[in-house]
CSV table of C-alpha atoms and ligand atoms in Angstrom, one decimal:
chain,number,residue,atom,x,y,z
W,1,UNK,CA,0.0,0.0,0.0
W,2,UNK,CA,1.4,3.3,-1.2
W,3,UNK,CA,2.5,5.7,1.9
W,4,UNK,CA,0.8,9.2,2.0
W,5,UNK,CA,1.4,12.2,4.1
W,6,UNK,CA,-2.0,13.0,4.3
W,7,UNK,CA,-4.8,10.4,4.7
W,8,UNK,CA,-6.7,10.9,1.0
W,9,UNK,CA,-10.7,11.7,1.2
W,10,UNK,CA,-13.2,9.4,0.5
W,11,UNK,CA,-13.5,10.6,-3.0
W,12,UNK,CA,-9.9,10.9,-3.5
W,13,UNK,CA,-9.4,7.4,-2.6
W,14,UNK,CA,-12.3,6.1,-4.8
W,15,UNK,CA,-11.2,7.9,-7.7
W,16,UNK,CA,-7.5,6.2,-6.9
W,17,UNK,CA,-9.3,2.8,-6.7
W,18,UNK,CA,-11.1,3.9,-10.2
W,19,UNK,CA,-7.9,4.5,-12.0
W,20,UNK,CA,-6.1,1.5,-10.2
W,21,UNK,CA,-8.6,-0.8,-11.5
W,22,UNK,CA,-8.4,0.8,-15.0
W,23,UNK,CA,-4.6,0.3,-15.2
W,24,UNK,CA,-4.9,-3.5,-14.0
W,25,UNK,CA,-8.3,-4.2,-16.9
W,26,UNK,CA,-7.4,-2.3,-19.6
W,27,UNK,CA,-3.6,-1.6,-19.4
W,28,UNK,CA,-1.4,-4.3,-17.7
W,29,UNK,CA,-2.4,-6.8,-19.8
W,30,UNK,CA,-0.8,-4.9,-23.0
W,31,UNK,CA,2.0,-2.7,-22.0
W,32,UNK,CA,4.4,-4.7,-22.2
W,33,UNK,CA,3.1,-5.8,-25.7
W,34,UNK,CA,2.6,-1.8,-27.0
W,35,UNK,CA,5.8,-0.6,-25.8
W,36,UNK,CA,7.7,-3.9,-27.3
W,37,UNK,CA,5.5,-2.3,-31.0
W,38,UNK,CA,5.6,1.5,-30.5
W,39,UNK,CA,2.1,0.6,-30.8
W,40,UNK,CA,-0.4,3.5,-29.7
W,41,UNK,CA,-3.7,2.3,-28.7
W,42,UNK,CA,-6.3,5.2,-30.3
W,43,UNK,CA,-9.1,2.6,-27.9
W,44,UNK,CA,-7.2,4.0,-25.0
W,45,UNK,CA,-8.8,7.6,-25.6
W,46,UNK,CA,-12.4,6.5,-25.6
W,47,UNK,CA,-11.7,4.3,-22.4
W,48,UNK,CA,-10.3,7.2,-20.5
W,49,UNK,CA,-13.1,9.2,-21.7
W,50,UNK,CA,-15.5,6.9,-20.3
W,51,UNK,CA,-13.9,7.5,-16.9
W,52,UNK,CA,-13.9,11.2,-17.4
W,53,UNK,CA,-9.9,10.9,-17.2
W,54,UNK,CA,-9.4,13.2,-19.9
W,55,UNK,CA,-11.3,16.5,-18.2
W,56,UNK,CA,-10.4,16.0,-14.6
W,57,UNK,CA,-9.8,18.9,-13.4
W,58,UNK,CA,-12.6,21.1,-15.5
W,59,UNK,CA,-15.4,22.2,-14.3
W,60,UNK,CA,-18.7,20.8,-14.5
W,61,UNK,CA,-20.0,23.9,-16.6
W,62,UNK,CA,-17.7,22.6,-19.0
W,63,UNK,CA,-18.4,19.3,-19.1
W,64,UNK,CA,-15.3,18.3,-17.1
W,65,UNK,CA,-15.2,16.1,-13.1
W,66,UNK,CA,-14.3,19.4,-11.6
W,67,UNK,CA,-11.9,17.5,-9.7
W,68,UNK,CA,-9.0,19.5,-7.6
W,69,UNK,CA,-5.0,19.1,-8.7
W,70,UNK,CA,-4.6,16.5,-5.9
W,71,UNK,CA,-6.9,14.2,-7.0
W,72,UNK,CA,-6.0,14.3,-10.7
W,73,UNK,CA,-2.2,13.7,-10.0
W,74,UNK,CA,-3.4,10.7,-7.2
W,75,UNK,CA,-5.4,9.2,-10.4
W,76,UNK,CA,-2.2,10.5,-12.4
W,77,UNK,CA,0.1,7.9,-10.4
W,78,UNK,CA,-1.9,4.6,-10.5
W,79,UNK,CA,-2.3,4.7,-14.3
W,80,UNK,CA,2.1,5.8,-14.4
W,81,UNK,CA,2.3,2.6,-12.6
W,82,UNK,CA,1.4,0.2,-15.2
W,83,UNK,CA,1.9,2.5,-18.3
W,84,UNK,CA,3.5,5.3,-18.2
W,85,UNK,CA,2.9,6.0,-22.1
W,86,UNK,CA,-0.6,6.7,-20.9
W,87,UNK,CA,0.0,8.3,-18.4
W,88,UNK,CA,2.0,11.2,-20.2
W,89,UNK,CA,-0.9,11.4,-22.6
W,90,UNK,CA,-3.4,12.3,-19.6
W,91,UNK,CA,-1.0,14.3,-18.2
W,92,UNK,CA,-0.2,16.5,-21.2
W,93,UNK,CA,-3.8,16.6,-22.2
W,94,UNK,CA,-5.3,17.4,-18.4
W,95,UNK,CA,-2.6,20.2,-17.2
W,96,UNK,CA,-1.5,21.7,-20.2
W,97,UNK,CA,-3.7,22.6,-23.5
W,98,UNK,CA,-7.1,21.8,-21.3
W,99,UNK,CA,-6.0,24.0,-18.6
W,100,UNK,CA,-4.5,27.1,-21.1
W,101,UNK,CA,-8.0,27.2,-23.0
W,102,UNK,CA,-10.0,27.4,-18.8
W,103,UNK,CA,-8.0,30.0,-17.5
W,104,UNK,CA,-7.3,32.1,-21.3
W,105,UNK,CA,-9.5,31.0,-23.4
W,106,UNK,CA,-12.9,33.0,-24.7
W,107,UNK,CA,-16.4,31.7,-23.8
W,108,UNK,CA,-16.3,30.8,-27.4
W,109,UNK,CA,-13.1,29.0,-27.0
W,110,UNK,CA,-14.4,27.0,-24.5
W,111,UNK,CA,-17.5,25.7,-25.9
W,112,UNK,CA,-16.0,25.1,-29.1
W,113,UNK,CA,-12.7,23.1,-27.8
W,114,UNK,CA,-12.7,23.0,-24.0
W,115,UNK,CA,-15.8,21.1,-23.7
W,116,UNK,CA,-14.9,18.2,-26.4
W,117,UNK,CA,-11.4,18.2,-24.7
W,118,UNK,CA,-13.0,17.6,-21.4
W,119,UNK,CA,-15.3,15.0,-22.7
W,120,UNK,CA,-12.3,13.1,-24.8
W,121,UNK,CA,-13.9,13.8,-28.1
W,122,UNK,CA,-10.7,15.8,-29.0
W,123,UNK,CA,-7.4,15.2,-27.3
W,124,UNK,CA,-4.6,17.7,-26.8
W,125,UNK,CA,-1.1,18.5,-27.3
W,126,UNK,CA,1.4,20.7,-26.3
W,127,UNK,CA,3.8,22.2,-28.9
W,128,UNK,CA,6.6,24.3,-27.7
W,129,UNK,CA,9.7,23.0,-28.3
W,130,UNK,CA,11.1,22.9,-32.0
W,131,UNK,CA,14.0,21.6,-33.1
W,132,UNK,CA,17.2,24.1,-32.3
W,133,UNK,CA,14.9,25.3,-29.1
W,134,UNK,CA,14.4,23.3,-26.4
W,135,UNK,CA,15.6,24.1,-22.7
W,136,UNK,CA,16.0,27.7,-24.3
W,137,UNK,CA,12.2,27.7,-25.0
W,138,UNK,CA,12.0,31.5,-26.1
W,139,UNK,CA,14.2,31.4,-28.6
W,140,UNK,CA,11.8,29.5,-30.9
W,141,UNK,CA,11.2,30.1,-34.1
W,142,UNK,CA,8.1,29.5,-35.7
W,143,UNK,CA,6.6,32.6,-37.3
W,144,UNK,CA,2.8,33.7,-37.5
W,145,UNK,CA,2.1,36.3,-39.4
W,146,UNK,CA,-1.3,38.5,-39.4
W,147,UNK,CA,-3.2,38.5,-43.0
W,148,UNK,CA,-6.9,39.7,-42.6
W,149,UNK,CA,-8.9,37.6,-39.8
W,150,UNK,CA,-6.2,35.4,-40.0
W,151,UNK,CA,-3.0,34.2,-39.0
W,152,UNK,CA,-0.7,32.6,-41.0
W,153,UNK,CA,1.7,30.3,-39.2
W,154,UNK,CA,5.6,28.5,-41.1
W,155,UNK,CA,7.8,26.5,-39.3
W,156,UNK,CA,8.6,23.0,-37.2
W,157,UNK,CA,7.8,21.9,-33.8
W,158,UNK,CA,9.2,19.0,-32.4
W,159,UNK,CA,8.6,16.3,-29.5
W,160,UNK,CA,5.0,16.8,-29.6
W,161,UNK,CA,3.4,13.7,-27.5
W,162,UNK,CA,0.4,12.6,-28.8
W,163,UNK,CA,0.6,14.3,-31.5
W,164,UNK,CA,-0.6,11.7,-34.3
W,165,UNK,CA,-4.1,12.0,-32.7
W,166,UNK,CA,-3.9,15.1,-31.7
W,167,UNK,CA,-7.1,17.0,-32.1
W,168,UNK,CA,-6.0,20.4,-30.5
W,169,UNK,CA,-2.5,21.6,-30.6
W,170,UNK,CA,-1.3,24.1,-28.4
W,171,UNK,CA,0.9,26.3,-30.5
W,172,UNK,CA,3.2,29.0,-29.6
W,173,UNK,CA,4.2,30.7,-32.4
W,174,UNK,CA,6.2,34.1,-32.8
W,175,UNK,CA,3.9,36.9,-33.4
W,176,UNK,CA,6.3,39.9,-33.0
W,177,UNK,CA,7.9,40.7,-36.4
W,178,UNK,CA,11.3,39.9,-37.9
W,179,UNK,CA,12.3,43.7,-37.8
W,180,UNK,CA,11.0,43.7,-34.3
W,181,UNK,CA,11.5,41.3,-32.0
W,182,UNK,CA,10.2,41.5,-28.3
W,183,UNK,CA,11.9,37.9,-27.4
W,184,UNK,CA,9.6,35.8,-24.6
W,185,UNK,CA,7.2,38.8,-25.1
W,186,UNK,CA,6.9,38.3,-28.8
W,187,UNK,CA,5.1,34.7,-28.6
W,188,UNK,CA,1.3,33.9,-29.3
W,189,UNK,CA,-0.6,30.7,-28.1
W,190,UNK,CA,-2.8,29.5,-31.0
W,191,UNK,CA,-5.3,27.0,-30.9
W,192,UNK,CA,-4.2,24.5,-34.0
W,193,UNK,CA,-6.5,21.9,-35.2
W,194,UNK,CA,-5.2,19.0,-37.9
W,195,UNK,CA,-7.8,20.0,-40.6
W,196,UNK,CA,-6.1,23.3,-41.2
W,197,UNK,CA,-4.7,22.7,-44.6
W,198,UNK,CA,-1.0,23.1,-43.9
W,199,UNK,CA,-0.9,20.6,-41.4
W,200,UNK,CA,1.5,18.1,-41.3
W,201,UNK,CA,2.8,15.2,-39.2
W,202,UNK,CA,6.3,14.5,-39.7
W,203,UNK,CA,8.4,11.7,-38.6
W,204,UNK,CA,7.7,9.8,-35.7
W,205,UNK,CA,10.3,9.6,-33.0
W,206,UNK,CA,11.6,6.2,-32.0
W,207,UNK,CA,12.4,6.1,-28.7
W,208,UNK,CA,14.1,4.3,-25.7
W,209,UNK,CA,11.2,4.6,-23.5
W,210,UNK,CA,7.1,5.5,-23.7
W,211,UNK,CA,7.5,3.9,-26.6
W,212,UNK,CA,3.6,3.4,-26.8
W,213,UNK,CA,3.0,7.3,-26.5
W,214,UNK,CA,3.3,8.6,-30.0
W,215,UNK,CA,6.0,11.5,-30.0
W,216,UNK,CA,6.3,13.7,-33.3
W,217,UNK,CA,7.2,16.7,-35.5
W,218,UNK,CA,5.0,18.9,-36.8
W,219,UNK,CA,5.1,21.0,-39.9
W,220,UNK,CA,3.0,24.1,-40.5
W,221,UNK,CA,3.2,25.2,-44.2
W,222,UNK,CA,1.3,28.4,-44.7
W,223,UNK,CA,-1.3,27.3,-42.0
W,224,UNK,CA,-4.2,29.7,-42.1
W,225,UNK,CA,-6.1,29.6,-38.6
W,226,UNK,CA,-8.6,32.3,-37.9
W,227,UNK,CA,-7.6,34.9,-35.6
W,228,UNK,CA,-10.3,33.4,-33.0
W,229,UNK,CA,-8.2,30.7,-32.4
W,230,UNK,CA,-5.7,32.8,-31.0
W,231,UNK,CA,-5.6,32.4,-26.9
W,232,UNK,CA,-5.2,35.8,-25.3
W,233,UNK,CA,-3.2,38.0,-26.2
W,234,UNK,CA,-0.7,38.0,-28.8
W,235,UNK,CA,2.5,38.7,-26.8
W,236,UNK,CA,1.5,36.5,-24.2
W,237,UNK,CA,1.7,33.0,-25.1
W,238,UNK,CA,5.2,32.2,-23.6
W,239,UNK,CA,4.2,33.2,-20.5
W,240,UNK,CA,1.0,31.5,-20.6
W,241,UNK,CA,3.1,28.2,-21.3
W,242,UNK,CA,5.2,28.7,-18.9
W,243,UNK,CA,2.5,29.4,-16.6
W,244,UNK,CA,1.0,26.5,-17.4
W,245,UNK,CA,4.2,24.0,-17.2
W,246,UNK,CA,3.6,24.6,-13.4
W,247,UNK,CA,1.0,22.4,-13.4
W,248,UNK,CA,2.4,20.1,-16.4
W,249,UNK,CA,5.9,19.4,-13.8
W,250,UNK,CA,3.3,18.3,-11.1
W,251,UNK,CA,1.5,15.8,-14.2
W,252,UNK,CA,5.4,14.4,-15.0
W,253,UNK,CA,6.2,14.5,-11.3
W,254,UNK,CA,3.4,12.3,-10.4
W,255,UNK,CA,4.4,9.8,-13.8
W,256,UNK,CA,7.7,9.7,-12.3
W,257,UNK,CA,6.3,8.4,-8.6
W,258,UNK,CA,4.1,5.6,-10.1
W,259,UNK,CA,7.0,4.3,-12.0
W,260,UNK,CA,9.0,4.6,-8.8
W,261,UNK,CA,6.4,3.2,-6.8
W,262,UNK,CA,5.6,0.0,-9.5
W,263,UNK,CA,10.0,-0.6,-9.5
W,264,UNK,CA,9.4,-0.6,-5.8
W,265,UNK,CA,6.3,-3.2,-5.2
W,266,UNK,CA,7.6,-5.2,-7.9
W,267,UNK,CA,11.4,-4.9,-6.7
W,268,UNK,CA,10.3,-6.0,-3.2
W,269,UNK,CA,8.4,-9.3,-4.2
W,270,UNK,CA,11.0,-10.5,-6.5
W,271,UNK,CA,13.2,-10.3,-3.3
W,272,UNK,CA,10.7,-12.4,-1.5
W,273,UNK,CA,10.4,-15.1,-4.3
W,274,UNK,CA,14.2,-15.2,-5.5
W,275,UNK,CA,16.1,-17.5,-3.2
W,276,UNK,CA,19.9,-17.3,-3.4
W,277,UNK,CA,22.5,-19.5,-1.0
W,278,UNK,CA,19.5,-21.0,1.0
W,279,UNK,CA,17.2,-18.6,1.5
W,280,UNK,CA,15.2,-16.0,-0.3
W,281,UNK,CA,17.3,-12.2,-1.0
W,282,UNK,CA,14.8,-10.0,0.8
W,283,UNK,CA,16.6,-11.7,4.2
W,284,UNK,CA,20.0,-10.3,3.0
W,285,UNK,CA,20.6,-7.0,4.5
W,286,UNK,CA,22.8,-5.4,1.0
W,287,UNK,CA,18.8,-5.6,-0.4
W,288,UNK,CA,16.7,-4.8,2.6
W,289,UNK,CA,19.0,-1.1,3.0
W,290,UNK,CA,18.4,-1.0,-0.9
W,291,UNK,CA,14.3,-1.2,-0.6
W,292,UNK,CA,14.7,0.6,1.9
W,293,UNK,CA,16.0,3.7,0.3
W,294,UNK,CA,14.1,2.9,-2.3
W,295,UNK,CA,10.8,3.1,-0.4
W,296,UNK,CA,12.1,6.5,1.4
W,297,UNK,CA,12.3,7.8,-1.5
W,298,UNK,CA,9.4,7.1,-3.0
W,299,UNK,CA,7.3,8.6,0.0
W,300,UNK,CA,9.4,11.5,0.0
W,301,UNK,CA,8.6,12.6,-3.5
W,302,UNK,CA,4.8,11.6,-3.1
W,303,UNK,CA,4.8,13.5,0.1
W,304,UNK,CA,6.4,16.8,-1.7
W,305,UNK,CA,4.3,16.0,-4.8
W,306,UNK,CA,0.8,16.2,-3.3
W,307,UNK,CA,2.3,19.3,-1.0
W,308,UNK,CA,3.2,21.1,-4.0
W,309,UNK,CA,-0.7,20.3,-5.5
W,310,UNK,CA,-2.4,20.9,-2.0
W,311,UNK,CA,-0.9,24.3,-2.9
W,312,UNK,CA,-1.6,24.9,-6.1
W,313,UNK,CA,-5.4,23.8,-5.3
W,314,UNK,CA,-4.9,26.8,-2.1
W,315,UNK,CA,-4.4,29.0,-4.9
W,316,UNK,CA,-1.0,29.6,-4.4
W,317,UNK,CA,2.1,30.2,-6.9
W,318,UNK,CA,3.6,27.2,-7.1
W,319,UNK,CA,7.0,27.7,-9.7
W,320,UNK,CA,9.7,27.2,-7.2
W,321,UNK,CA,7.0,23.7,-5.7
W,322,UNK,CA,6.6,22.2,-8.8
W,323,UNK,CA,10.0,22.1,-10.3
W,324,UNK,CA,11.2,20.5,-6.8
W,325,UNK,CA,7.9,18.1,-6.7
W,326,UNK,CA,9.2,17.4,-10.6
W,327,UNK,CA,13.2,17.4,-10.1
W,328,UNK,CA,12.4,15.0,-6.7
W,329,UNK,CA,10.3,12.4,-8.3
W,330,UNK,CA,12.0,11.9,-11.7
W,331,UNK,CA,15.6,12.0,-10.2
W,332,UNK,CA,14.0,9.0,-7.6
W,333,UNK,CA,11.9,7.2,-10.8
W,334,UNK,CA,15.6,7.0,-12.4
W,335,UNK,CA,17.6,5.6,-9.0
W,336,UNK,CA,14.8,3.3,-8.2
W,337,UNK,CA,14.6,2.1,-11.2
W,338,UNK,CA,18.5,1.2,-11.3
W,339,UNK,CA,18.1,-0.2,-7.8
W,340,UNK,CA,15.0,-2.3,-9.4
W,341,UNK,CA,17.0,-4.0,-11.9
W,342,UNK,CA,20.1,-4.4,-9.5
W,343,UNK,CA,17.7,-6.3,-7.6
W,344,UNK,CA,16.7,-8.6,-10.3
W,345,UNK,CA,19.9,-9.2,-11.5
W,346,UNK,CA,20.0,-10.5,-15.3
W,347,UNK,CA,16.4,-11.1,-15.1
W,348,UNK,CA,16.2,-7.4,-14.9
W,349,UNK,CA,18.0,-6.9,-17.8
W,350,UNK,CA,15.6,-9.0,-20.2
W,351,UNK,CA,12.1,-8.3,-20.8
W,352,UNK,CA,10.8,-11.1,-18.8
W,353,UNK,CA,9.7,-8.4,-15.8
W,354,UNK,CA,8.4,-5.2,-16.4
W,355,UNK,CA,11.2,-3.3,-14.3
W,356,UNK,CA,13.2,-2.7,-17.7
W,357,UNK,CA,10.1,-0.7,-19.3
W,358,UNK,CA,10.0,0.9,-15.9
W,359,UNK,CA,13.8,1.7,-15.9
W,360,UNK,CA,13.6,3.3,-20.0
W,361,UNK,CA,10.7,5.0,-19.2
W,362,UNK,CA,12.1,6.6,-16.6
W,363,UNK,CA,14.6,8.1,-18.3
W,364,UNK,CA,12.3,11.0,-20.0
W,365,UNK,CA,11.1,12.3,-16.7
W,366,UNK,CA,14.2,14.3,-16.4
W,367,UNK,CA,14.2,15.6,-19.9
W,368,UNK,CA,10.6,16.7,-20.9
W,369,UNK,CA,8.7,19.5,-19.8
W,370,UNK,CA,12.3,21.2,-18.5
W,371,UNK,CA,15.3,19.2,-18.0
W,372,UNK,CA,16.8,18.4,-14.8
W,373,UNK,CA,18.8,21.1,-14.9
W,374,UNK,CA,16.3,23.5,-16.1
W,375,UNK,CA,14.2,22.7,-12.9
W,376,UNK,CA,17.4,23.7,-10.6
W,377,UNK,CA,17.4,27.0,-12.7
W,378,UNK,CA,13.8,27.7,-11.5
W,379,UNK,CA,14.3,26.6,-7.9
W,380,UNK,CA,17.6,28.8,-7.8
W,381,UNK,CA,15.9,31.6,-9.3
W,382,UNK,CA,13.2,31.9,-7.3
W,383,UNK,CA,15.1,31.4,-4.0
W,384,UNK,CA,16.2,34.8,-5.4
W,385,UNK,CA,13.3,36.5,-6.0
W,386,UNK,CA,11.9,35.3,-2.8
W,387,UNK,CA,14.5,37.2,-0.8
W,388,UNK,CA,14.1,39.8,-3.1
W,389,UNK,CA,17.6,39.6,-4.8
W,390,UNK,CA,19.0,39.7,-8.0
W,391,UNK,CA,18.6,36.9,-10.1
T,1,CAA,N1,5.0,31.6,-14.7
T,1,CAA,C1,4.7,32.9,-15.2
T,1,CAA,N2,5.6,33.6,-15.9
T,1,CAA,C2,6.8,33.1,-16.1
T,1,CAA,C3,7.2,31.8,-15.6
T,1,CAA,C4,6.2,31.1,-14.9
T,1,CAA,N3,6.5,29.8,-14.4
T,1,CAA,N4,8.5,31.5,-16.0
T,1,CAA,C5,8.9,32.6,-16.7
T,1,CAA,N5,7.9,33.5,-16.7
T,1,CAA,C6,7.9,34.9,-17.4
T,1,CAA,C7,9.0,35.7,-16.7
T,1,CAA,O1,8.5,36.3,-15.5
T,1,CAA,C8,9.4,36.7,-17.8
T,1,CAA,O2,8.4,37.7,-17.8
T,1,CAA,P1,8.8,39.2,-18.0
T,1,CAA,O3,8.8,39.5,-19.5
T,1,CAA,O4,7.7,39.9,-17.3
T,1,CAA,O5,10.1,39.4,-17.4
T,1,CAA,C9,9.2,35.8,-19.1
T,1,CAA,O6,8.3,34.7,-18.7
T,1,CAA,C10,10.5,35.3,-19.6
T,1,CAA,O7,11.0,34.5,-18.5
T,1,CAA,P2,12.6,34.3,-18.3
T,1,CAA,O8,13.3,35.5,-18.5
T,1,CAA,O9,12.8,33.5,-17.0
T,1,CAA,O10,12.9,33.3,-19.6
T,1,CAA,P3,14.1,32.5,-20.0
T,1,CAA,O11,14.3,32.6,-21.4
T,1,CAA,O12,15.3,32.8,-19.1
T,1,CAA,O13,13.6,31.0,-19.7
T,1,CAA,C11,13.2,29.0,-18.5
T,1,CAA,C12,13.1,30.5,-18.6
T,1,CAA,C13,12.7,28.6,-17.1
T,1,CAA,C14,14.6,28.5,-18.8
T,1,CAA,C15,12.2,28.4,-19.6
T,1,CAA,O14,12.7,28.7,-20.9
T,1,CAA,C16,11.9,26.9,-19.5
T,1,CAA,O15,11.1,26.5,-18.6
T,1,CAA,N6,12.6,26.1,-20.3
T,1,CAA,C17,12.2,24.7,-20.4
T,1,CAA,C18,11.1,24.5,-21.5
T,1,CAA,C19,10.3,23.3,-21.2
T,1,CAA,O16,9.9,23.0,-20.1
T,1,CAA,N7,9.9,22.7,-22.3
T,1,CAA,C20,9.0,21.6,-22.2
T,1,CAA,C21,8.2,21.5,-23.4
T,1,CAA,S1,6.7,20.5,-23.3
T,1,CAA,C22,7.2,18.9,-23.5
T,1,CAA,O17,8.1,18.5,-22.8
T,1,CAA,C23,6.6,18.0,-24.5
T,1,CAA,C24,5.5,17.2,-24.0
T,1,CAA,O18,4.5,17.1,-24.8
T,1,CAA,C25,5.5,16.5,-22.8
C-alpha cells in the first residue's frame, strides 16, 4: 500500500481505486506488448473518456469532473504505474492545453474546444519545443504572421506527444515581427487543429522509453487559422506556457512516482520469491537497505508531490513547488529504477519483468517538460526572487 502524508478523502481514494482498477483491466495486460510495438492504442482515448480521465480537473460547466490538482495527480500515479505511455498522454492533455483554453480562453473558445477536450472527443497536445529550441524555450522560431482575420503560421515543432491523434495543438508561435523582436514577449498561443490545410505530421520519433506514447514533428506550411483561435493575447503566449508547465511538472512529477512506486512493489516481491545460497534475497541486508532507500524515497517525492498540489489547489504560486515536486520524483523514478534491476539481477535486464520498461521510461522524466537542470534553474531563481535579490 502506497504511503501518504496525508490520509486521502473518501472521493480521492475512490477515484484512486477507479484509475487502479483501470490500469490492471485495460492496461497491464498490453503494456508490455505496446511498448515492445511502438504501438499506440487510439481505444485508449475513448476508455479514459468513459472515466472522465481526460477532463479532470474542469469544471462541470464545462463538461469536465471538476476534480482538484490533488486528485488528478493521485489518479495520475496509479495509471504511471502500469503504463507510463498513458500516463504522459493524460497528463499532457489534463494540465496543459485543457488548462490554457480554462483559465485564457474566450467563452467561445471553450464551448467550441474545451468542452470536447473535457469529454475526450478531442485530445490535446502541447507544442513548444522545435528543433534548435528546447531548454531555451523562447528562442523559438516558428513565425505567425497576421493576414486579414487570420493568421498565418511557417515553421517545425518537435517532440509533440500525442501528436498523431492530436485534435487540438497548443501552439506558440512568434507573433512579434522579424524587424521587431520582443523575445519571450513576442510569442502567441494558437489554438491549432489538424484539418487546417497546412498541417502536417512529420516523422515519428523512435524512442528508448514510452514507446507506446506517439511523439512527433509537426510542420505548419502556410497554416491559415482564424484569428479566433488565437488564446489571449498575442505577446503572451510564452508566459502562458510557462504558466501552465507549473502544473504540467506536477502531471510528469506524479508519472515519475508511479513508475518509482511500480519498481518498488515489484522490486520488493522478486526479493521475497528469488532465493539465493538457501534462503530468499529480501533476508539479505545489501537488499533490505536497498528497498529501503528505495521506499524513502518514494514517500518522500509523493509527500512533496501532493504538498506542492495541496498548494496549487490553495491557490498559491507554485514555480519554485513544482520544479522541486518534478526534479524530486523523476531523479528518484531513475535511481529506483537502477536499484529495481540491480535487484533482479539479469532477469532485470531481459524483458521477462516489467522493471526494464519501468527503468527506459524513466529516463524521459528528467528531460521533458524542463530538464533536470532547467528545474534547478527555476528553484535557484526563485530562492532569489523570494528574498528579493538579484537573479
Ligand atoms: N510563470 C509565469 N511567468 C513566467 C514563468 C512562470 N513559471 N516563467 C517565466 N515567466 C515569465 C518571466 O517572468 C518573464 O516575464 P517578464 O517578461 O515579465 O520578465 C518571461 O516569462 C521570460 O522569462 P525568463 O526571463 O525567465 O525566460 P528564460 O528565457 O530565461 O527561460 C526557462 C526560462 C525557465 C529556462 C524556460 O525557458 C523553461 O522553462 N525552459 C524549459 C522549457 C520546457 O519545459 N519545455 C518543455 C516542453 S513541453 C514537453 O516536454 C513536451 C510534451 O509534450 C511532454
Amino acid at each position: 500500500m502506497a504511503w501518504a502524508l496525508t490520509p486521502l478523502t473518501e472521493e480521492q481514494r475512490a477515484i484512486q481505486s477507479t484509475a487502479r482498477e483501470f490500469a490492471k483491466r485495460e492496461l497491464a495486460p498490453f503494456a508490455d506488448e505496446w511498448d515492445e510495438n511502438a504501438h499506440f492504442e487510439p481505444a485508449i482515448i475513448t476508455k479514459l473518456a468513459e472515466l472522465g480521465f481526460l477532463g479532470m480537473m474542469v469544471p462541470e460547466q464545462y463538461d469536465g469532473l471538476g476534480l482538484d490538482t490533488l486528485t488528478y495527480l493521485v489518479a495520475l500515479e496509479e495509471i504511471a504505474a502500469v503504463d507510463a505511455s498513458t500516463a504522459v498522454l493524460m497528463s499532457v492533455h489534463n494540465s496543459l492545453p485543457t488548462q490554457m483554453l480554462l483559465r485564457w480562453g474566450t467563452e467561445e473558445q471553450k464551448s467550441r474546444f474545451l468542452k470536447p477536450m473535457a469529454r475526450g472527443e478531442l485530445l490535446g497536445a502541447f507544442a513548444l519545443s522545435e528543433p534548435d529550441s528546447g531548454s531555451d524555450a523562447a528562442s523559438l522560431r516558428m513565425q505567425a504572421t497576421r493576414d486579414g482575420d487570420c493568421w498565418v503560421l511557417n515553421g517545425t515543432k518537435a517532440w509533440v506527444s500525442s501528436g498523431t491523434h492530436a485534435g487540438v495543438v497548443m501552439t506558440m508561435a512568434r507573433t512579434d515581427t522579424p524587424e521587431d523582436r520582443k523575445g519571450a514577449r513576442g510569442i502567441g498561443a494558437f489554438i491549432i487543429t489538424p484539418d487546417l490545410p497546412g498541417y502536417i505530421v512529420g516523422k515519428k520519433e523512435d524512442k528508448m522509453g514510452l514507446r507506446a506514447s506517439p511523439t512527433v514533428q509537426l510542420h505548419f506550411e502556410n497554416l491559415r487559422v482564424p484569428k479566433q483561435n488565437l488564446l489571449g493575447e498575442p505577446g503572451l503566449g510564452f508566459i502562458y506556457a510557462m504558466q501552465s508547465l507549473d502544473a504540467g511538472r506536477l502531471g510528469i512529477a506524479a508519472q515519475a512516482v508511479g513508475i518509482a512506486q511500480a519498481a518498488l512493489s515489484h522490486a520488493s516481491k522478486y526479493a521475497a520469491e528469488r532465493r539465493q545460497f538457501g534462503k530468499p534475497i529480501k533476508e539479505f541486508q545489501a537488499i533490505q537497505f536497498r528497498l529501503a532507500d528505495m521506499a524513502m524515497k518514494v514517500a518522500a517525492s509523493r509527500a512533496l508531490l501532493r504538498a506542492a498540489a495541496t498548494a496549487r489547489d490553495r491557490g498559491q504560486q507554485i514555480r519554485q513547488f513544482s520544479a522541486m515536486a518534478k526534479l524530486m520524483a523523476s531523479e528518484t523514478a531513475m535511481w529506483v529504477t537502477t536499484q529495481a534491476i540491480q535487484i533482479f539481477g539479469g532477469y532485470g535486464y531481459v524483458k521477462e519483468y516489467p522493471v526494464e520498461r519501468f527503468f527506459r521510461d524513466a529516463k524521459v522524466t528528467e528531460i521533458y517538460e524542463g530538464t533536470s537542470e532547467i528545474q534547478r534553474i527555476v528553484i535557484a531563481r526563485e530562492l532569489y526572487s523570494h528574498l528579493g535579490g538579484d537573479r
